[in-house]
PDB file of N, CA and C in Angstrom:
ATOM      1  N   GLY A  55       0.802  -1.191   0.000  1.00 58.00           N
ATOM      2  CA  GLY A  55       0.000   0.000   0.000  1.00 58.00           C
ATOM      3  C   GLY A  55       0.841   1.249   0.000  1.00 58.00           C
ATOM      4  N   HIS A  56       0.174   2.355  -0.137  1.00 65.00           N
ATOM      5  CA  HIS A  56       0.840   3.653  -0.173  1.00 65.00           C
ATOM      6  C   HIS A  56       1.266   4.040   1.238  1.00 65.00           C
ATOM      7  N   LEU A  57       2.523   4.420   1.409  1.00 70.00           N
ATOM      8  CA  LEU A  57       3.047   4.722   2.740  1.00 70.00           C
ATOM      9  C   LEU A  57       3.106   6.208   3.047  1.00 70.00           C
ATOM     10  N   GLY A  58       3.153   7.042   2.037  1.00 74.00           N
ATOM     11  CA  GLY A  58       3.299   8.477   2.264  1.00 74.00           C
ATOM     12  C   GLY A  58       1.972   9.181   2.404  1.00 74.00           C
ATOM     13  N   PRO A  59       2.017  10.462   2.706  1.00 81.00           N
ATOM     14  CA  PRO A  59       0.783  11.229   2.850  1.00 81.00           C
ATOM     15  C   PRO A  59       0.132  11.511   1.490  1.00 81.00           C
ATOM     16  N   VAL A  60      -1.158  11.778   1.527  1.00 84.00           N
ATOM     17  CA  VAL A  60      -1.918  12.178   0.350  1.00 84.00           C
ATOM     18  C   VAL A  60      -2.515  13.547   0.667  1.00 84.00           C
ATOM     19  N   THR A  61      -2.300  14.503  -0.216  1.00 88.00           N
ATOM     20  CA  THR A  61      -2.838  15.844  -0.029  1.00 88.00           C
ATOM     21  C   THR A  61      -3.836  16.140  -1.129  1.00 88.00           C
ATOM     22  N   ARG A  62      -5.047  16.478  -0.754  1.00 89.00           N
ATOM     23  CA  ARG A  62      -6.040  16.921  -1.726  1.00 89.00           C
ATOM     24  C   ARG A  62      -5.927  18.434  -1.829  1.00 89.00           C
ATOM     25  N   ILE A  63      -5.713  18.924  -3.041  1.00 92.00           N
ATOM     26  CA  ILE A  63      -5.629  20.357  -3.287  1.00 92.00           C
ATOM     27  C   ILE A  63      -6.978  20.802  -3.834  1.00 92.00           C
ATOM     28  N   VAL A  64      -7.626  21.709  -3.110  1.00 93.00           N
ATOM     29  CA  VAL A  64      -8.969  22.177  -3.465  1.00 93.00           C
ATOM     30  C   VAL A  64      -8.865  23.648  -3.846  1.00 93.00           C
ATOM     31  N   SER A  65      -9.269  23.971  -5.069  1.00 91.00           N
ATOM     32  CA  SER A  65      -9.139  25.349  -5.559  1.00 91.00           C
ATOM     33  C   SER A  65     -10.494  25.991  -5.789  1.00 91.00           C
ATOM     34  N   GLY A  66     -10.619  27.212  -5.299  1.00 89.00           N
ATOM     35  CA  GLY A  66     -11.748  28.057  -5.638  1.00 89.00           C
ATOM     36  C   GLY A  66     -13.091  27.675  -5.063  1.00 89.00           C
ATOM     37  N   CYS A  67     -13.139  27.040  -3.910  1.00 90.00           N
ATOM     38  CA  CYS A  67     -14.452  26.697  -3.353  1.00 90.00           C
ATOM     39  C   CYS A  67     -14.936  27.803  -2.410  1.00 90.00           C
ATOM     40  N   ARG A  68     -16.219  27.823  -2.188  1.00 92.00           N
ATOM     41  CA  ARG A  68     -16.837  28.787  -1.274  1.00 92.00           C
ATOM     42  C   ARG A  68     -16.576  28.345   0.175  1.00 92.00           C
ATOM     43  N   PRO A  69     -16.654  29.274   1.139  1.00 94.00           N
ATOM     44  CA  PRO A  69     -16.386  28.922   2.548  1.00 94.00           C
ATOM     45  C   PRO A  69     -17.253  27.767   3.060  1.00 94.00           C
ATOM     46  N   GLU A  70     -18.519  27.711   2.671  1.00 96.00           N
ATOM     47  CA  GLU A  70     -19.374  26.614   3.143  1.00 96.00           C
ATOM     48  C   GLU A  70     -18.949  25.282   2.521  1.00 96.00           C
ATOM     49  N   GLN A  71     -18.435  25.313   1.295  1.00 95.00           N
ATOM     50  CA  GLN A  71     -17.915  24.086   0.676  1.00 95.00           C
ATOM     51  C   GLN A  71     -16.651  23.632   1.395  1.00 95.00           C
ATOM     52  N   GLU A  72     -15.790  24.584   1.752  1.00 95.00           N
ATOM     53  CA  GLU A  72     -14.569  24.245   2.484  1.00 95.00           C
ATOM     54  C   GLU A  72     -14.919  23.587   3.810  1.00 95.00           C
ATOM     55  N   GLU A  73     -15.912  24.113   4.493  1.00 96.00           N
ATOM     56  CA  GLU A  73     -16.342  23.541   5.775  1.00 96.00           C
ATOM     57  C   GLU A  73     -16.826  22.098   5.606  1.00 96.00           C
ATOM     58  N   GLU A  74     -17.604  21.846   4.552  1.00 95.00           N
ATOM     59  CA  GLU A  74     -18.102  20.493   4.278  1.00 95.00           C
ATOM     60  C   GLU A  74     -16.956  19.529   3.968  1.00 95.00           C
ATOM     61  N   ILE A  75     -16.004  19.990   3.174  1.00 94.00           N
ATOM     62  CA  ILE A  75     -14.862  19.137   2.799  1.00 94.00           C
ATOM     63  C   ILE A  75     -14.019  18.827   4.032  1.00 94.00           C
ATOM     64  N   ARG A  76     -13.764  19.820   4.858  1.00 94.00           N
ATOM     65  CA  ARG A  76     -12.993  19.588   6.091  1.00 94.00           C
ATOM     66  C   ARG A  76     -13.694  18.579   6.997  1.00 94.00           C
ATOM     67  N   ALA A  77     -15.005  18.686   7.125  1.00 94.00           N
ATOM     68  CA  ALA A  77     -15.767  17.758   7.969  1.00 94.00           C
ATOM     69  C   ALA A  77     -15.687  16.340   7.405  1.00 94.00           C
ATOM     70  N   GLU A  78     -15.797  16.213   6.090  1.00 92.00           N
ATOM     71  CA  GLU A  78     -15.704  14.895   5.447  1.00 92.00           C
ATOM     72  C   GLU A  78     -14.326  14.272   5.674  1.00 92.00           C
ATOM     73  N   PHE A  79     -13.266  15.051   5.500  1.00 88.00           N
ATOM     74  CA  PHE A  79     -11.917  14.529   5.691  1.00 88.00           C
ATOM     75  C   PHE A  79     -11.648  14.196   7.150  1.00 88.00           C
ATOM     76  N   TYR A  80     -12.210  14.968   8.073  1.00 87.00           N
ATOM     77  CA  TYR A  80     -12.055  14.689   9.495  1.00 87.00           C
ATOM     78  C   TYR A  80     -12.646  13.317   9.818  1.00 87.00           C
ATOM     79  N   LYS A  81     -13.836  13.043   9.285  1.00 87.00           N
ATOM     80  CA  LYS A  81     -14.478  11.744   9.522  1.00 87.00           C
ATOM     81  C   LYS A  81     -13.646  10.608   8.947  1.00 87.00           C
ATOM     82  N   ILE A  82     -13.153  10.779   7.734  1.00 82.00           N
ATOM     83  CA  ILE A  82     -12.351   9.733   7.089  1.00 82.00           C
ATOM     84  C   ILE A  82     -11.075   9.486   7.882  1.00 82.00           C
ATOM     85  N   GLN A  83     -10.415  10.554   8.267  1.00 79.00           N
ATOM     86  CA  GLN A  83      -9.138  10.437   8.970  1.00 79.00           C
ATOM     87  C   GLN A  83      -9.306   9.743  10.315  1.00 79.00           C
ATOM     88  N   HIS A  84     -10.342  10.079  11.049  1.00 77.00           N
ATOM     89  CA  HIS A  84     -10.528   9.480  12.367  1.00 77.00           C
ATOM     90  C   HIS A  84     -11.103   8.068  12.288  1.00 77.00           C
ATOM     91  N   ARG A  85     -11.793   7.750  11.231  1.00 74.00           N
ATOM     92  CA  ARG A  85     -12.299   6.386  11.046  1.00 74.00           C
ATOM     93  C   ARG A  85     -11.148   5.442  10.724  1.00 74.00           C
ATOM     94  N   ASN A  86     -10.147   5.933   9.992  1.00 63.00           N
ATOM     95  CA  ASN A  86      -9.028   5.087   9.576  1.00 63.00           C
ATOM     96  C   ASN A  86      -7.824   5.175  10.498  1.00 63.00           C
ATOM     97  N   SER A  87      -7.901   5.996  11.531  1.00 60.00           N
ATOM     98  CA  SER A  87      -6.768   6.187  12.428  1.00 60.00           C
ATOM     99  C   SER A  87      -6.690   5.032  13.432  1.00 60.00           C
ATOM    100  N   ASN A  88      -5.494   4.461  13.529  1.00 59.00           N
ATOM    101  CA  ASN A  88      -5.253   3.379  14.491  1.00 59.00           C
ATOM    102  C   ASN A  88      -4.207   3.795  15.520  1.00 59.00           C
ATOM    103  N   ASN A  89      -4.037   5.101  15.668  1.00 50.00           N
ATOM    104  CA  ASN A  89      -2.998   5.619  16.572  1.00 50.00           C
ATOM    105  C   ASN A  89      -1.626   5.049  16.244  1.00 50.00           C
ATOM    106  N   ASN A  90      -1.339   4.872  14.970  1.00 54.00           N
ATOM    107  CA  ASN A  90      -0.045   4.312  14.566  1.00 54.00           C
ATOM    108  C   ASN A  90       0.727   5.292  13.701  1.00 54.00           C
ATOM    109  N   ASN A  91       0.646   6.566  14.038  1.00 53.00           N
ATOM    110  CA  ASN A  91       1.357   7.625  13.328  1.00 53.00           C
ATOM    111  C   ASN A  91       0.792   7.914  11.949  1.00 53.00           C
ATOM    112  N   ASN A  92      -0.374   7.401  11.612  1.00 51.00           N
ATOM    113  CA  ASN A  92      -1.002   7.696  10.333  1.00 51.00           C
ATOM    114  C   ASN A  92      -2.038   8.801  10.462  1.00 51.00           C
ATOM    115  N   ASP A  93      -2.019   9.517  11.577  1.00 55.00           N
ATOM    116  CA  ASP A  93      -3.033  10.529  11.836  1.00 55.00           C
ATOM    117  C   ASP A  93      -3.017  11.666  10.818  1.00 55.00           C
ATOM    118  N   HIS A  94      -1.897  11.903  10.188  1.00 65.00           N
ATOM    119  CA  HIS A  94      -1.807  13.031   9.259  1.00 65.00           C
ATOM    120  C   HIS A  94      -1.454  12.570   7.849  1.00 65.00           C
ATOM    121  N   GLN A  95      -1.898  11.407   7.464  1.00 77.00           N
ATOM    122  CA  GLN A  95      -1.619  10.890   6.127  1.00 77.00           C
ATOM    123  C   GLN A  95      -2.563  11.480   5.078  1.00 77.00           C
ATOM    124  N   LEU A  96      -3.719  11.943   5.493  1.00 81.00           N
ATOM    125  CA  LEU A  96      -4.691  12.537   4.586  1.00 81.00           C
ATOM    126  C   LEU A  96      -4.740  14.032   4.885  1.00 81.00           C
ATOM    127  N   ARG A  97      -4.307  14.826   3.906  1.00 87.00           N
ATOM    128  CA  ARG A  97      -4.170  16.261   4.134  1.00 87.00           C
ATOM    129  C   ARG A  97      -5.017  17.052   3.138  1.00 87.00           C
ATOM    130  N   LEU A  98      -5.309  18.274   3.507  1.00 91.00           N
ATOM    131  CA  LEU A  98      -6.062  19.197   2.645  1.00 91.00           C
ATOM    132  C   LEU A  98      -5.263  20.478   2.461  1.00 91.00           C
ATOM    133  N   HIS A  99      -5.373  21.051   1.267  1.00 93.00           N
ATOM    134  CA  HIS A  99      -4.788  22.370   1.017  1.00 93.00           C
ATOM    135  C   HIS A  99      -5.783  23.142   0.164  1.00 93.00           C
ATOM    136  N   PHE A 100      -6.242  24.271   0.660  1.00 95.00           N
ATOM    137  CA  PHE A 100      -7.208  25.096  -0.059  1.00 95.00           C
ATOM    138  C   PHE A 100      -6.486  26.260  -0.720  1.00 95.00           C
ATOM    139  N   THR A 101      -6.877  26.555  -1.964  1.00 94.00           N
ATOM    140  CA  THR A 101      -6.272  27.645  -2.719  1.00 94.00           C
ATOM    141  C   THR A 101      -7.377  28.532  -3.294  1.00 94.00           C
ATOM    142  N   PRO A 102      -7.006  29.740  -3.679  1.00 93.00           N
ATOM    143  CA  PRO A 102      -7.979  30.543  -4.424  1.00 93.00           C
ATOM    144  C   PRO A 102      -8.200  29.928  -5.799  1.00 93.00           C
ATOM    145  N   SER A 103      -9.193  30.396  -6.497  1.00 90.00           N
ATOM    146  CA  SER A 103      -9.447  29.902  -7.848  1.00 90.00           C
ATOM    147  C   SER A 103      -8.371  30.410  -8.800  1.00 90.00           C
ATOM    148  N   PHE A 104      -7.924  29.528  -9.663  1.00 89.00           N
ATOM    149  CA  PHE A 104      -6.971  29.898 -10.706  1.00 89.00           C
ATOM    150  C   PHE A 104      -7.615  29.798 -12.087  1.00 89.00           C
ATOM    151  N   ALA A 105      -8.944  29.726 -12.110  1.00 85.00           N
ATOM    152  CA  ALA A 105      -9.662  29.601 -13.374  1.00 85.00           C
ATOM    153  C   ALA A 105      -9.401  30.824 -14.246  1.00 85.00           C
ATOM    154  N   LEU A 106      -9.057  30.579 -15.486  1.00 84.00           N
ATOM    155  CA  LEU A 106      -8.828  31.663 -16.435  1.00 84.00           C
ATOM    156  C   LEU A 106     -10.166  32.156 -16.967  1.00 84.00           C
ATOM    157  N   GLY A 107     -10.275  33.428 -17.171  1.00 75.00           N
ATOM    158  CA  GLY A 107     -11.520  33.970 -17.704  1.00 75.00           C
ATOM    159  C   GLY A 107     -12.686  33.789 -16.759  1.00 75.00           C
ATOM    160  N   GLY A 108     -12.460  34.036 -15.487  1.00 65.00           N
ATOM    161  CA  GLY A 108     -13.523  33.822 -14.508  1.00 65.00           C
ATOM    162  C   GLY A 108     -13.684  32.352 -14.202  1.00 65.00           C
ATOM    163  N   LYS A 109     -14.875  31.835 -14.276  1.00 68.00           N
ATOM    164  CA  LYS A 109     -15.143  30.426 -13.981  1.00 68.00           C
ATOM    165  C   LYS A 109     -15.283  29.610 -15.256  1.00 68.00           C
ATOM    166  N   HIS A 110     -14.955  30.189 -16.399  1.00 69.00           N
ATOM    167  CA  HIS A 110     -15.194  29.512 -17.672  1.00 69.00           C
ATOM    168  C   HIS A 110     -14.114  28.488 -18.019  1.00 69.00           C
ATOM    169  N   TYR A 111     -12.913  28.616 -17.461  1.00 75.00           N
ATOM    170  CA  TYR A 111     -11.849  27.669 -17.774  1.00 75.00           C
ATOM    171  C   TYR A 111     -11.223  27.194 -16.472  1.00 75.00           C
ATOM    172  N   LYS A 112     -11.865  26.215 -15.851  1.00 79.00           N
ATOM    173  CA  LYS A 112     -11.451  25.733 -14.531  1.00 79.00           C
ATOM    174  C   LYS A 112     -10.211  24.854 -14.561  1.00 79.00           C
ATOM    175  N   TYR A 113      -9.765  24.427 -15.754  1.00 83.00           N
ATOM    176  CA  TYR A 113      -8.668  23.466 -15.849  1.00 83.00           C
ATOM    177  C   TYR A 113      -7.320  24.059 -15.462  1.00 83.00           C
ATOM    178  N   SER A 114      -7.228  25.355 -15.335  1.00 87.00           N
ATOM    179  CA  SER A 114      -5.983  25.958 -14.861  1.00 87.00           C
ATOM    180  C   SER A 114      -5.861  25.862 -13.339  1.00 87.00           C
ATOM    181  N   ASN A 115      -6.906  25.360 -12.673  1.00 89.00           N
ATOM    182  CA  ASN A 115      -6.832  25.175 -11.222  1.00 89.00           C
ATOM    183  C   ASN A 115      -5.799  24.120 -10.834  1.00 89.00           C
ATOM    184  N   LYS A 116      -5.609  23.092 -11.667  1.00 89.00           N
ATOM    185  CA  LYS A 116      -4.655  22.035 -11.301  1.00 89.00           C
ATOM    186  C   LYS A 116      -3.220  22.559 -11.231  1.00 89.00           C
ATOM    187  N   PRO A 117      -2.682  23.160 -12.300  1.00 90.00           N
ATOM    188  CA  PRO A 117      -1.299  23.663 -12.164  1.00 90.00           C
ATOM    189  C   PRO A 117      -1.205  24.817 -11.174  1.00 90.00           C
ATOM    190  N   GLY A 118      -2.207  25.700 -11.139  1.00 91.00           N
ATOM    191  CA  GLY A 118      -2.176  26.815 -10.193  1.00 91.00           C
ATOM    192  C   GLY A 118      -2.263  26.343  -8.756  1.00 91.00           C
ATOM    193  N   GLY A 119      -3.112  25.354  -8.501  1.00 92.00           N
ATOM    194  CA  GLY A 119      -3.248  24.807  -7.161  1.00 92.00           C
ATOM    195  C   GLY A 119      -1.985  24.104  -6.694  1.00 92.00           C
ATOM    196  N   LEU A 120      -1.358  23.333  -7.587  1.00 92.00           N
ATOM    197  CA  LEU A 120      -0.106  22.657  -7.241  1.00 92.00           C
ATOM    198  C   LEU A 120       0.993  23.670  -6.924  1.00 92.00           C
ATOM    199  N   TYR A 121       1.089  24.698  -7.761  1.00 92.00           N
ATOM    200  CA  TYR A 121       2.082  25.754  -7.525  1.00 92.00           C
ATOM    201  C   TYR A 121       1.835  26.425  -6.179  1.00 92.00           C
ATOM    202  N   HIS A 122       0.575  26.733  -5.884  1.00 94.00           N
ATOM    203  CA  HIS A 122       0.215  27.365  -4.606  1.00 94.00           C
ATOM    204  C   HIS A 122       0.605  26.465  -3.434  1.00 94.00           C
ATOM    205  N   TRP A 123       0.327  25.160  -3.549  1.00 93.00           N
ATOM    206  CA  TRP A 123       0.656  24.215  -2.478  1.00 93.00           C
ATOM    207  C   TRP A 123       2.165  24.160  -2.239  1.00 93.00           C
ATOM    208  N   ILE A 124       2.939  24.092  -3.323  1.00 90.00           N
ATOM    209  CA  ILE A 124       4.396  24.012  -3.178  1.00 90.00           C
ATOM    210  C   ILE A 124       4.949  25.301  -2.568  1.00 90.00           C
ATOM    211  N   ARG A 125       4.459  26.445  -3.019  1.00 91.00           N
ATOM    212  CA  ARG A 125       4.965  27.741  -2.538  1.00 91.00           C
ATOM    213  C   ARG A 125       4.547  28.044  -1.098  1.00 91.00           C
ATOM    214  N   ASN A 126       3.422  27.477  -0.654  1.00 92.00           N
ATOM    215  CA  ASN A 126       2.891  27.815   0.669  1.00 92.00           C
ATOM    216  C   ASN A 126       2.994  26.681   1.676  1.00 92.00           C
ATOM    217  N   ASN A 127       3.605  25.580   1.313  1.00 83.00           N
ATOM    218  CA  ASN A 127       3.724  24.445   2.213  1.00 83.00           C
ATOM    219  C   ASN A 127       5.063  24.536   2.941  1.00 83.00           C
ATOM    220  N   THR A 128       5.015  24.866   4.216  1.00 74.00           N
ATOM    221  CA  THR A 128       6.250  25.045   4.977  1.00 74.00           C
ATOM    222  C   THR A 128       6.778  23.735   5.545  1.00 74.00           C
ATOM    223  N   THR A 129       6.005  22.658   5.437  1.00 79.00           N
ATOM    224  CA  THR A 129       6.431  21.377   6.000  1.00 79.00           C
ATOM    225  C   THR A 129       6.680  20.334   4.914  1.00 79.00           C
ATOM    226  N   LEU A 130       6.919  20.766   3.692  1.00 80.00           N
ATOM    227  CA  LEU A 130       7.134  19.837   2.592  1.00 80.00           C
ATOM    228  C   LEU A 130       8.453  19.099   2.785  1.00 80.00           C
ATOM    229  N   GLU A 131       8.362  17.793   3.028  1.00 80.00           N
ATOM    230  CA  GLU A 131       9.547  16.971   3.258  1.00 80.00           C
ATOM    231  C   GLU A 131       9.745  15.923   2.171  1.00 80.00           C
ATOM    232  N   GLU A 132       8.730  15.698   1.356  1.00 78.00           N
ATOM    233  CA  GLU A 132       8.792  14.660   0.333  1.00 78.00           C
ATOM    234  C   GLU A 132       9.752  15.066  -0.783  1.00 78.00           C
ATOM    235  N   SER A 133      10.500  14.097  -1.270  1.00 76.00           N
ATOM    236  CA  SER A 133      11.409  14.368  -2.380  1.00 76.00           C
ATOM    237  C   SER A 133      10.770  14.048  -3.719  1.00 76.00           C
ATOM    238  N   VAL A 134       9.645  13.329  -3.704  1.00 76.00           N
ATOM    239  CA  VAL A 134       8.926  12.980  -4.924  1.00 76.00           C
ATOM    240  C   VAL A 134       7.455  13.321  -4.715  1.00 76.00           C
ATOM    241  N   ILE A 135       6.854  13.962  -5.717  1.00 82.00           N
ATOM    242  CA  ILE A 135       5.441  14.323  -5.662  1.00 82.00           C
ATOM    243  C   ILE A 135       4.776  13.762  -6.912  1.00 82.00           C
ATOM    244  N   ALA A 136       3.648  13.088  -6.735  1.00 81.00           N
ATOM    245  CA  ALA A 136       2.871  12.570  -7.865  1.00 81.00           C
ATOM    246  C   ALA A 136       1.578  13.361  -7.949  1.00 81.00           C
ATOM    247  N   LEU A 137       1.313  13.944  -9.109  1.00 84.00           N
ATOM    248  CA  LEU A 137       0.074  14.669  -9.342  1.00 84.00           C
ATOM    249  C   LEU A 137      -0.912  13.698  -9.978  1.00 84.00           C
ATOM    250  N   VAL A 138      -1.966  13.361  -9.239  1.00 83.00           N
ATOM    251  CA  VAL A 138      -2.910  12.332  -9.666  1.00 83.00           C
ATOM    252  C   VAL A 138      -4.307  12.922  -9.707  1.00 83.00           C
ATOM    253  N   ASP A 139      -5.025  12.664 -10.778  1.00 81.00           N
ATOM    254  CA  ASP A 139      -6.419  13.099 -10.866  1.00 81.00           C
ATOM    255  C   ASP A 139      -7.272  12.246  -9.946  1.00 81.00           C
ATOM    256  N   PRO A 140      -8.320  12.827  -9.359  1.00 74.00           N
ATOM    257  CA  PRO A 140      -9.157  12.054  -8.437  1.00 74.00           C
ATOM    258  C   PRO A 140      -9.912  10.908  -9.107  1.00 74.00           C
ATOM    259  N   ASP A 141     -10.023  10.930 -10.424  1.00 79.00           N
ATOM    260  CA  ASP A 141     -10.731   9.838 -11.099  1.00 79.00           C
ATOM    261  C   ASP A 141      -9.782   8.764 -11.611  1.00 79.00           C
ATOM    262  N   MET A 142      -8.518   8.822 -11.204  1.00 77.00           N
ATOM    263  CA  MET A 142      -7.557   7.797 -11.603  1.00 77.00           C
ATOM    264  C   MET A 142      -7.555   6.672 -10.571  1.00 77.00           C
ATOM    265  N   MET A 143      -7.213   5.474 -11.031  1.00 74.00           N
ATOM    266  CA  MET A 143      -7.142   4.338 -10.133  1.00 74.00           C
ATOM    267  C   MET A 143      -5.775   3.689 -10.292  1.00 74.00           C
ATOM    268  N   ALA A 144      -5.098   3.462  -9.198  1.00 73.00           N
ATOM    269  CA  ALA A 144      -3.793   2.827  -9.230  1.00 73.00           C
ATOM    270  C   ALA A 144      -3.963   1.318  -9.118  1.00 73.00           C
ATOM    271  N   LEU A 145      -3.416   0.598 -10.078  1.00 77.00           N
ATOM    272  CA  LEU A 145      -3.482  -0.856 -10.044  1.00 77.00           C
ATOM    273  C   LEU A 145      -2.284  -1.456  -9.330  1.00 77.00           C
ATOM    274  N   ARG A 146      -1.208  -0.681  -9.278  1.00 73.00           N
ATOM    275  CA  ARG A 146      -0.004  -1.098  -8.567  1.00 73.00           C
ATOM    276  C   ARG A 146       0.544   0.110  -7.820  1.00 73.00           C
ATOM    277  N   PRO A 147       1.350  -0.107  -6.793  1.00 71.00           N
ATOM    278  CA  PRO A 147       1.937   1.028  -6.079  1.00 71.00           C
ATOM    279  C   PRO A 147       2.786   1.884  -7.016  1.00 71.00           C
ATOM    280  N   VAL A 148       2.739   3.194  -6.823  1.00 70.00           N
ATOM    281  CA  VAL A 148       3.591   4.108  -7.573  1.00 70.00           C
ATOM    282  C   VAL A 148       4.921   4.167  -6.840  1.00 70.00           C
ATOM    283  N   VAL A 149       5.976   3.734  -7.508  1.00 70.00           N
ATOM    284  CA  VAL A 149       7.287   3.670  -6.886  1.00 70.00           C
ATOM    285  C   VAL A 149       8.247   4.532  -7.699  1.00 70.00           C
ATOM    286  N   PRO A 150       8.748   5.626  -7.119  1.00 70.00           N
ATOM    287  CA  PRO A 150       9.683   6.457  -7.876  1.00 70.00           C
ATOM    288  C   PRO A 150      10.983   5.700  -8.118  1.00 70.00           C
ATOM    289  N   GLN A 151      11.473   5.813  -9.326  1.00 68.00           N
ATOM    290  CA  GLN A 151      12.733   5.163  -9.668  1.00 68.00           C
ATOM    291  C   GLN A 151      13.701   6.231 -10.137  1.00 68.00           C
ATOM    292  N   LEU A 152      14.556   6.646  -9.257  1.00 65.00           N
ATOM    293  CA  LEU A 152      15.545   7.650  -9.588  1.00 65.00           C
ATOM    294  C   LEU A 152      16.889   6.965  -9.678  1.00 65.00           C
ATOM    295  N   GLY A 153      17.395   6.854 -10.885  1.00 62.00           N
ATOM    296  CA  GLY A 153      18.671   6.183 -11.102  1.00 62.00           C
ATOM    297  C   GLY A 153      19.825   7.030 -10.614  1.00 62.00           C
ATOM    298  N   GLU A 154      20.985   6.440 -10.574  1.00 59.00           N
ATOM    299  CA  GLU A 154      22.170   7.168 -10.155  1.00 59.00           C
ATOM    300  C   GLU A 154      22.394   8.337 -11.100  1.00 59.00           C
ATOM    301  N   GLY A 155      22.607   9.483 -10.567  1.00 57.00           N
ATOM    302  CA  GLY A 155      22.767  10.683 -11.367  1.00 57.00           C
ATOM    303  C   GLY A 155      21.443  11.304 -11.771  1.00 57.00           C
ATOM    304  N   MET A 156      20.332  10.654 -11.423  1.00 56.00           N
ATOM    305  CA  MET A 156      18.987  11.144 -11.675  1.00 56.00           C
ATOM    306  C   MET A 156      18.809  11.585 -13.127  1.00 56.00           C
ATOM    307  N   SER A 157      19.044  10.685 -14.049  1.00 52.00           N
ATOM    308  CA  SER A 157      18.893  10.949 -15.471  1.00 52.00           C
ATOM    309  C   SER A 157      17.449  11.275 -15.805  1.00 52.00           C
ATOM    310  N   ALA A 158      17.252  12.103 -16.818  1.00 50.00           N
ATOM    311  CA  ALA A 158      15.898  12.451 -17.251  1.00 50.00           C
ATOM    312  C   ALA A 158      15.286  11.354 -18.111  1.00 50.00           C
ATOM    313  N   ALA A 159      16.064  10.354 -18.502  1.00 49.00           N
ATOM    314  CA  ALA A 159      15.546   9.261 -19.325  1.00 49.00           C
ATOM    315  C   ALA A 159      14.650   8.361 -18.484  1.00 49.00           C
ATOM    316  N   PRO A 160      13.546   7.860 -19.058  1.00 46.00           N
ATOM    317  CA  PRO A 160      12.662   6.974 -18.283  1.00 46.00           C
ATOM    318  C   PRO A 160      13.360   5.690 -17.879  1.00 46.00           C
ATOM    319  N   VAL A 161      13.038   5.223 -16.678  1.00 45.00           N
ATOM    320  CA  VAL A 161      13.634   3.992 -16.169  1.00 45.00           C
ATOM    321  C   VAL A 161      12.885   2.777 -16.684  1.00 45.00           C
ATOM    322  N   THR A 162      11.552   2.882 -16.742  1.00 50.00           N
ATOM    323  CA  THR A 162      10.739   1.801 -17.283  1.00 50.00           C
ATOM    324  C   THR A 162       9.770   2.408 -18.283  1.00 50.00           C
ATOM    325  N   THR A 163       9.148   1.564 -19.084  1.00 51.00           N
ATOM    326  CA  THR A 163       8.259   2.091 -20.117  1.00 51.00           C
ATOM    327  C   THR A 163       6.924   2.539 -19.577  1.00 51.00           C
ATOM    328  N   ASP A 164       6.456   1.938 -18.470  1.00 53.00           N
ATOM    329  CA  ASP A 164       5.141   2.301 -17.950  1.00 53.00           C
ATOM    330  C   ASP A 164       5.198   3.109 -16.651  1.00 53.00           C
ATOM    331  N   GLY A 165       6.387   3.447 -16.144  1.00 52.00           N
ATOM    332  CA  GLY A 165       6.504   4.253 -14.958  1.00 52.00           C
ATOM    333  C   GLY A 165       6.416   3.492 -13.650  1.00 52.00           C
ATOM    334  N   TYR A 166       6.280   2.181 -13.721  1.00 50.00           N
ATOM    335  CA  TYR A 166       6.188   1.357 -12.520  1.00 50.00           C
ATOM    336  C   TYR A 166       7.382   0.427 -12.433  1.00 50.00           C
ATOM    337  N   ARG A 167       7.665   0.030 -11.198  1.00 46.00           N
ATOM    338  CA  ARG A 167       8.712  -0.950 -10.997  1.00 46.00           C
ATOM    339  C   ARG A 167       8.122  -2.329 -11.264  1.00 46.00           C
ATOM    340  N   ASP A 168       8.827  -3.148 -12.002  1.00 43.00           N
ATOM    341  CA  ASP A 168       8.344  -4.511 -12.305  1.00 43.00           C
ATOM    342  C   ASP A 168       8.495  -5.422 -11.122  1.00 43.00           C
TER     343      ASP A 168
END
C-alpha cells in the first residue's frame, strides 16, 4: 500500500464548501486512524481559484493549485510528488525510480517498478 501522505488540493471553493470538505476529511481520517502515526496521512490544502476567464476555464486550477501548495507548504519533506487526478485508479503502487545521477531518461516504459 501507499506509505506516504496524500494531499487533496482544493481550488476556488466557497467557505461553506470548504467547511463540508474539512468535515468529510475529518471523519475519514478518524475512522481510519489506528494511533499508529497515520493521523496526518490525509491532508487538505485550499487555494484561491486559478480559473482563467472567470469560472469559464477551470482546468488551470490544477497547475495553479499545485504551484500554490508548493509555494505555501512550509512542512514539505517529500522528495517525490505525484500529481494524480481524483478519477484515476492505481493498479499497482507508484514507486519512484531515480537512477544514479537522476537521469531524465525513463527507467521503465510504464513508470512502474516490475
